[in-house]
Coordinates of C-alpha atoms in Angstrom, one line a residue:
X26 CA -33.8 17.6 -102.6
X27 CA -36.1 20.0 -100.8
X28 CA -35.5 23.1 -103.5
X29 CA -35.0 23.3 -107.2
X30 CA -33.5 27.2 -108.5
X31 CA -34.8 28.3 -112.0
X32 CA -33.8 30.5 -114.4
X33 CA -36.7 33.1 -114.1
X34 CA -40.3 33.4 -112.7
X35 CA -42.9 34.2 -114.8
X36 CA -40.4 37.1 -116.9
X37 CA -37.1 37.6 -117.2
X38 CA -37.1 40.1 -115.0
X39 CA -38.2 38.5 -112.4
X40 CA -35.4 37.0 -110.2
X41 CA -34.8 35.1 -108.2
X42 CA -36.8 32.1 -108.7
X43 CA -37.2 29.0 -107.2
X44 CA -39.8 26.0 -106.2
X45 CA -39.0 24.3 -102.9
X46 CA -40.6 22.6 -99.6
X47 CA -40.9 24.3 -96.7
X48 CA -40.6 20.6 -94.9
X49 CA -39.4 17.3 -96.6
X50 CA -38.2 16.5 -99.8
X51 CA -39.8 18.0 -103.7
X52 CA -41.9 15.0 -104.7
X53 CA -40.6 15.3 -107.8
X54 CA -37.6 14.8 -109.9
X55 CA -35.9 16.6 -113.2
X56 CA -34.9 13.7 -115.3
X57 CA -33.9 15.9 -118.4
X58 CA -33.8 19.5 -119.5
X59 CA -34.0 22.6 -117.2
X60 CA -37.9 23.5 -116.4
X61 CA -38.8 27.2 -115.9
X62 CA -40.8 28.7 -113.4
X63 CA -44.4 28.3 -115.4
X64 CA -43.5 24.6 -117.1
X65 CA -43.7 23.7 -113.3
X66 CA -46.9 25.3 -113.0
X67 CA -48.3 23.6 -115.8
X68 CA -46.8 20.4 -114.8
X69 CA -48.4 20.2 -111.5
X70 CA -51.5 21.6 -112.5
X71 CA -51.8 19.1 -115.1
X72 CA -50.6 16.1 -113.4
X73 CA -53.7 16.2 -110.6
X74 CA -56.0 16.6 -113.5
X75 CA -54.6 13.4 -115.0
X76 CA -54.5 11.7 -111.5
X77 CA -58.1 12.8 -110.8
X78 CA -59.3 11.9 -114.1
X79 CA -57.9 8.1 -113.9
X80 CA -59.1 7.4 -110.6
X81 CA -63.0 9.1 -111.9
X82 CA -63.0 7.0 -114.9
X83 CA -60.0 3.5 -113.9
X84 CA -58.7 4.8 -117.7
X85 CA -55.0 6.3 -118.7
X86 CA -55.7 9.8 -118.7
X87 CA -53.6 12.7 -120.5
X88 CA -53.5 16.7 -120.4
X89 CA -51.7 19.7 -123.1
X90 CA -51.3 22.4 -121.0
X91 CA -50.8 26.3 -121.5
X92 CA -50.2 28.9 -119.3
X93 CA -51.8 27.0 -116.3
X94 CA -54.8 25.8 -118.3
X95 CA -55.5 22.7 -120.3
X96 CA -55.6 23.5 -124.0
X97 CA -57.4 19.6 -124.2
X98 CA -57.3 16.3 -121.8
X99 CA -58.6 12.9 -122.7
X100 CA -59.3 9.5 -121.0
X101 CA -58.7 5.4 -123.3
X102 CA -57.5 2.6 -122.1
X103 CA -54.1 3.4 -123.5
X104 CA -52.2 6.1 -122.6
X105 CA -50.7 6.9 -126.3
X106 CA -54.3 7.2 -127.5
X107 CA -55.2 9.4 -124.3
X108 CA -52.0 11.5 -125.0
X109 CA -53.1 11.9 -128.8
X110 CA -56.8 12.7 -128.1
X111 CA -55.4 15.5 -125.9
X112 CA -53.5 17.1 -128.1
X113 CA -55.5 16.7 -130.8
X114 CA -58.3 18.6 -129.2
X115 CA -57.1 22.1 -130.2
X116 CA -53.4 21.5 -131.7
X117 CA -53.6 25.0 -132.4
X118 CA -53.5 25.8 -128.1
X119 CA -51.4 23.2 -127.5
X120 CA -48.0 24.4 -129.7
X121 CA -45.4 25.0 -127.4
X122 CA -47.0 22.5 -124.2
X123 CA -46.9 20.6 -121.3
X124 CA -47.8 17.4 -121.2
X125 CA -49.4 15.6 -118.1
X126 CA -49.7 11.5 -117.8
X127 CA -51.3 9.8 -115.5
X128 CA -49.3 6.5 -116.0
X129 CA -45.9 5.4 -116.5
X130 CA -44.7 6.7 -120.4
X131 CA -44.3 3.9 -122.9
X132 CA -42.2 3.9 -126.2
X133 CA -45.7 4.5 -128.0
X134 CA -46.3 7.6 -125.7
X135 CA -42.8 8.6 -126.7
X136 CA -43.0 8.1 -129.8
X137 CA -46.3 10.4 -130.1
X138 CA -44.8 13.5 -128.5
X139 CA -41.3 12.8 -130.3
X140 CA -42.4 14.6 -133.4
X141 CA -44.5 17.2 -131.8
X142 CA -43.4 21.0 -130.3
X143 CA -43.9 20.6 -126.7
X144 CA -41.6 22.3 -123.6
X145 CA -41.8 19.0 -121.3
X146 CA -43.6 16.3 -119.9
X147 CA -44.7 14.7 -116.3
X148 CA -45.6 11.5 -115.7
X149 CA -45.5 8.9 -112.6
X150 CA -42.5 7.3 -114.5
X151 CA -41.1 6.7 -118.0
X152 CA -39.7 2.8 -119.7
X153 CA -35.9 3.4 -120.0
X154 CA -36.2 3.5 -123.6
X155 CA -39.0 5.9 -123.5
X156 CA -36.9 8.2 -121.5
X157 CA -33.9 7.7 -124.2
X158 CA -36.2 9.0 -126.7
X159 CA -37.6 11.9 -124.8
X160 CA -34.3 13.4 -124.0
X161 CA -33.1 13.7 -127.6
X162 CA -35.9 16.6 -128.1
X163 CA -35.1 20.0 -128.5
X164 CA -31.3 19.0 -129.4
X165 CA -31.4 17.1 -125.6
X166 CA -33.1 20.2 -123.8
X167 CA -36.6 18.6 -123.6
X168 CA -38.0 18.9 -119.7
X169 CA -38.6 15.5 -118.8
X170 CA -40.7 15.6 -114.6
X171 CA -40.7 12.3 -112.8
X172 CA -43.2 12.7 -110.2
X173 CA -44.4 10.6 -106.9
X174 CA -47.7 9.2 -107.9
X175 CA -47.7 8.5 -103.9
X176 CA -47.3 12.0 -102.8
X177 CA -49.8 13.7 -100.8
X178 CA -50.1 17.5 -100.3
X179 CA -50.6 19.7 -97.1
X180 CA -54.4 20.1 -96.6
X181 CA -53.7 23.6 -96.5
X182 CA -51.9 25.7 -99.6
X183 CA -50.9 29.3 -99.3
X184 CA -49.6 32.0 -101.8
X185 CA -48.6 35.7 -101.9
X186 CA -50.1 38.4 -104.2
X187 CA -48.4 41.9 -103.0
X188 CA -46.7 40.7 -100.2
X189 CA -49.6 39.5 -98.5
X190 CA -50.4 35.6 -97.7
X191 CA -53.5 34.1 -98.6
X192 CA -54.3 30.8 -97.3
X193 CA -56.8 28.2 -97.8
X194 CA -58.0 24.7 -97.5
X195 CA -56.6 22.6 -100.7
X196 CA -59.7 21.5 -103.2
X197 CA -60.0 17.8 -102.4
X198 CA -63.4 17.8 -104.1
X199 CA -64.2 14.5 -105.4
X200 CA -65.9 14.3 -108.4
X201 CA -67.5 11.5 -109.3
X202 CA -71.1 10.1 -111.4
X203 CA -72.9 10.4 -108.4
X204 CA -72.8 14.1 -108.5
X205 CA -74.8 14.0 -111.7
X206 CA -77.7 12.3 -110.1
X207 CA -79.7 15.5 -109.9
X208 CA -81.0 15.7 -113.2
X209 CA -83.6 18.9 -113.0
X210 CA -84.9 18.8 -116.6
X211 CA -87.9 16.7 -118.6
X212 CA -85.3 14.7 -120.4
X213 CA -83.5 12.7 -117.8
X214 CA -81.4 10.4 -119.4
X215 CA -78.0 10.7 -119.5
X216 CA -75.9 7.7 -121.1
X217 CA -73.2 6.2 -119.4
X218 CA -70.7 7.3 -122.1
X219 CA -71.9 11.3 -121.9
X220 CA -71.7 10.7 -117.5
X221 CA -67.6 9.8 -118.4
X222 CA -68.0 13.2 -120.7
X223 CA -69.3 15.0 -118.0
X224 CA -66.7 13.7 -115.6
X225 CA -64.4 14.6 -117.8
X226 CA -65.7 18.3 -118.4
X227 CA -65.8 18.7 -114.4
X228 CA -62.4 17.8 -113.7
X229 CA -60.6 19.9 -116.4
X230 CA -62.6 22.6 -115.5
X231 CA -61.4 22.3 -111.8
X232 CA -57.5 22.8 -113.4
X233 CA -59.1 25.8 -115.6
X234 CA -58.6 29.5 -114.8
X235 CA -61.9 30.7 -113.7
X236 CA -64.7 31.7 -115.6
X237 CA -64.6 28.4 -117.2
X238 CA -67.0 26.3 -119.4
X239 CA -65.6 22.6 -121.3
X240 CA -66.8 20.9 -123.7
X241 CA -66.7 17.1 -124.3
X242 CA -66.9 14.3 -126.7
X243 CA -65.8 10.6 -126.4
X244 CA -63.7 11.2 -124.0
X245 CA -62.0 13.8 -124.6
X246 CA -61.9 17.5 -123.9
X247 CA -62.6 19.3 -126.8
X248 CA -63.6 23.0 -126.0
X249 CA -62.1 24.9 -123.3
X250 CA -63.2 28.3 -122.2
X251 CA -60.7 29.7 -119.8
X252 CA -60.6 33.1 -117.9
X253 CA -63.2 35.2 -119.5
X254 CA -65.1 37.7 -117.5
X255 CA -68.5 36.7 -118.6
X256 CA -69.7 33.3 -118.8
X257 CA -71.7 33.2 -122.5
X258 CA -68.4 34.5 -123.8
X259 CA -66.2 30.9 -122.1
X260 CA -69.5 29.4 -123.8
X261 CA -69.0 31.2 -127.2
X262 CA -65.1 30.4 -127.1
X263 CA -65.2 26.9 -125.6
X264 CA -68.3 26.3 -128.0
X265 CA -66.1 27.6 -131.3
X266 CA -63.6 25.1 -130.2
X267 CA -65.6 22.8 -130.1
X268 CA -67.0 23.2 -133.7
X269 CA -63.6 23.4 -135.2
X270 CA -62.9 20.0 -133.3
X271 CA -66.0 18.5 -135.0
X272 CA -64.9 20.3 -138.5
X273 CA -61.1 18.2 -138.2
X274 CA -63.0 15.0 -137.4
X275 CA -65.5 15.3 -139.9
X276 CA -68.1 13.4 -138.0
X277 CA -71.8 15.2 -137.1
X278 CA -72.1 17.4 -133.9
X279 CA -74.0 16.3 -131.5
X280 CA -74.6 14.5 -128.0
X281 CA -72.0 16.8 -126.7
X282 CA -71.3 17.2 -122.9
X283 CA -71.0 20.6 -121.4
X284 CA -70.0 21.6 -118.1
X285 CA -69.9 25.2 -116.1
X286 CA -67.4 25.7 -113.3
X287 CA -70.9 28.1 -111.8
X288 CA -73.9 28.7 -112.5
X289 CA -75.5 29.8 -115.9
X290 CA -77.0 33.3 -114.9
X291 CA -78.5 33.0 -118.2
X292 CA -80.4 31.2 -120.4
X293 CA -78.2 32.8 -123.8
X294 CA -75.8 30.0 -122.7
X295 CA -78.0 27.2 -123.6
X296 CA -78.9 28.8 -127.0
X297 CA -75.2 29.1 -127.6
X298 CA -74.8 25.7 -126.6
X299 CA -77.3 24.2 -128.4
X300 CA -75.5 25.0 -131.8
X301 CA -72.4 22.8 -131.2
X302 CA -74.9 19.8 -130.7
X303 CA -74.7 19.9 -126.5
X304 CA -77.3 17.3 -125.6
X305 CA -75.6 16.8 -121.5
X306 CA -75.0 19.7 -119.4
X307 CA -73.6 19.7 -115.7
X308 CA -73.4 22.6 -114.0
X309 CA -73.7 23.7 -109.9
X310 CA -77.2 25.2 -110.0
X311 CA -78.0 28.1 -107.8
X312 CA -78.8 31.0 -110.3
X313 CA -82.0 33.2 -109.9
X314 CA -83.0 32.2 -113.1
X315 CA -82.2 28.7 -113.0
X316 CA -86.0 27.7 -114.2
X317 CA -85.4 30.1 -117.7
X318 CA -82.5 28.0 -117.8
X319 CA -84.2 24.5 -117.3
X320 CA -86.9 25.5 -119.9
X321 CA -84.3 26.7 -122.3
X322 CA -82.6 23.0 -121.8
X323 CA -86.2 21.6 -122.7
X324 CA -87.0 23.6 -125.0
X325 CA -84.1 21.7 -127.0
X326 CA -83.8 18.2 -125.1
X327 CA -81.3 19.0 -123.4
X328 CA -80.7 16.8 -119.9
X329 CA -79.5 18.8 -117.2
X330 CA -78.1 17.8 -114.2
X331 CA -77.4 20.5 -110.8
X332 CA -74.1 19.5 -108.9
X333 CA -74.1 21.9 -106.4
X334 CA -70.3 22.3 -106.8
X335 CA -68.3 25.1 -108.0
X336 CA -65.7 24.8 -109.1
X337 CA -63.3 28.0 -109.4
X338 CA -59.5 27.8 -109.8
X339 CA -57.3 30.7 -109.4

């Protein structure tokens, strides 16, 4: 099948509407329900976050998406825990979501998102009696994705914003520890468990509508900044997040991980920081004022460490 017709794009109003391949066949399949226009979006969005995130880290990795951004993703070494972490991040964001899995969807998976308001899941593949308990959501309506975990994209995407074609190369950016070699601040270390943070941070942000700042903690996403104008407000809204997270879990804040998707143009960011217990940052470097923003970071003890990568999504 090379074309899949939906009810509506993005509105009501907005017909017709469909997802298809220019060449070949969709590398995807609807198992269950009826999948609008922006569950897709979601759903692919949030499956290459999972798939990035497993092969950065070798764990099950899982993603609550909203309106093409995550609301929370997560890495363990089972996927029911990943999938719980993920949602639990900001459960508030993630009413109403889709859920991305990097591997195949066990009963325990099923069983988590059973109880839970969600619109639909992807995943590589589902255990038969995982998919029978799936499809009993939303009185047997729930959008159940079976993708190709082997499918490769065209190098090149393309889309249309008033009737004109933009094209680009696809973001095959790997991300991966070595990129956080280039720590540029007096304290240098940076455990291997805040690294996994970090990578953690860097991939969801490369899913996250631009400006973007994350937050991270064990593993999991826990404050996500998405789409402001100014960077100090993703780092105020991503950082409240964040405090609410630590405020459910009732554990102390700190040794956080914090990434940027750019630069810090500022040094306010690091003060903002600070106060949800950020003791790891990774960010691309590159700002005029980079050295205000090193002497902020140790000014606190924070460890900061220049990728050089941006890492806008639009």
């Amino acid at each position: 099948m090379n074309e899949i017709q939906l009810k509506y794009g993005c509105n009501p109003n907005q017909k017709p509407s469909r997802i298809f391949m220019e060449n070949g066949d969709l590398p995807l399949q609807v198992l269950n329900g009826n999948p609008g226009y922006i569950n897709f979006m979601d759903a692919l969005n949030g499956y290459q976050l999972v798939r990035e995130l497993k092969a950065a880290t070798g764990l099950c990795a899982a993603t609550s998406f909203k309106h093409v951004s995550p609301a929370g993703a997560a890495v363990c070494t089972t996927l029911v825990v990943a999938y719980e972490k993920a949602r639990n991040a900001d459960p508030l964001s993630s009413y109403g979501d889709f859920i991305a899995l990097s591997d195949k969807c066990d009963v325990a998976t099923a069983n988590a998102i059973k109880p839970l308001v969600s619109d639909g899941v992807i995943a590589p593949n589902y255990d038969s009696d995982a998919l029978e308990i799936l499809i009993t959501k939303r009185k047997g309506n729930y959008n159940v994705i079976k993708i190709d975990p082997d499918y490769t994209p065209a190098p090149i995407e393309r889309r249309q914003i008033y009737g004109v074609t933009f094209e680009q190369g696809r973001n095959e950016l790997l991300i991966e520890k070595s990129m956080l070699d280039n720590v540029v601040t007096k304290h240098t270390n940076i455990p291997d468990a805040a690294k996994t943070d970090l990578l953690v941070a860097l991939i969801t942000l490369k899913y996250t509508q631009s400006n973007s700042v994350v937050y991270a903690y064990n593993g999991v996403s826990i404050g996500v900044g998405a789409g402001q104008q100014s960077r100090v407000a993703c780092t105020r809204l991503a950082g409240d997040k964040a405090d609410d997270y630590f405020k459910r879990l009732g554990v102390p804040q700190r040794g956080v991980s914090l990434a940027s998707d750019a630069f810090f143009p500022f040094a306010d960011n690091i003060e903002r920081a600070k106060e949800s217990g950020v003791a790891y940052i990774a960010q691309p470097g590159g700002s005029i004022r980079d050295e205000e923003v090193i002497e902020a970071c140790d000014k606190h003890g924070i460890a900061m460490a220049f990728t050089g990568a941006r890492l806008f999504h639009h």
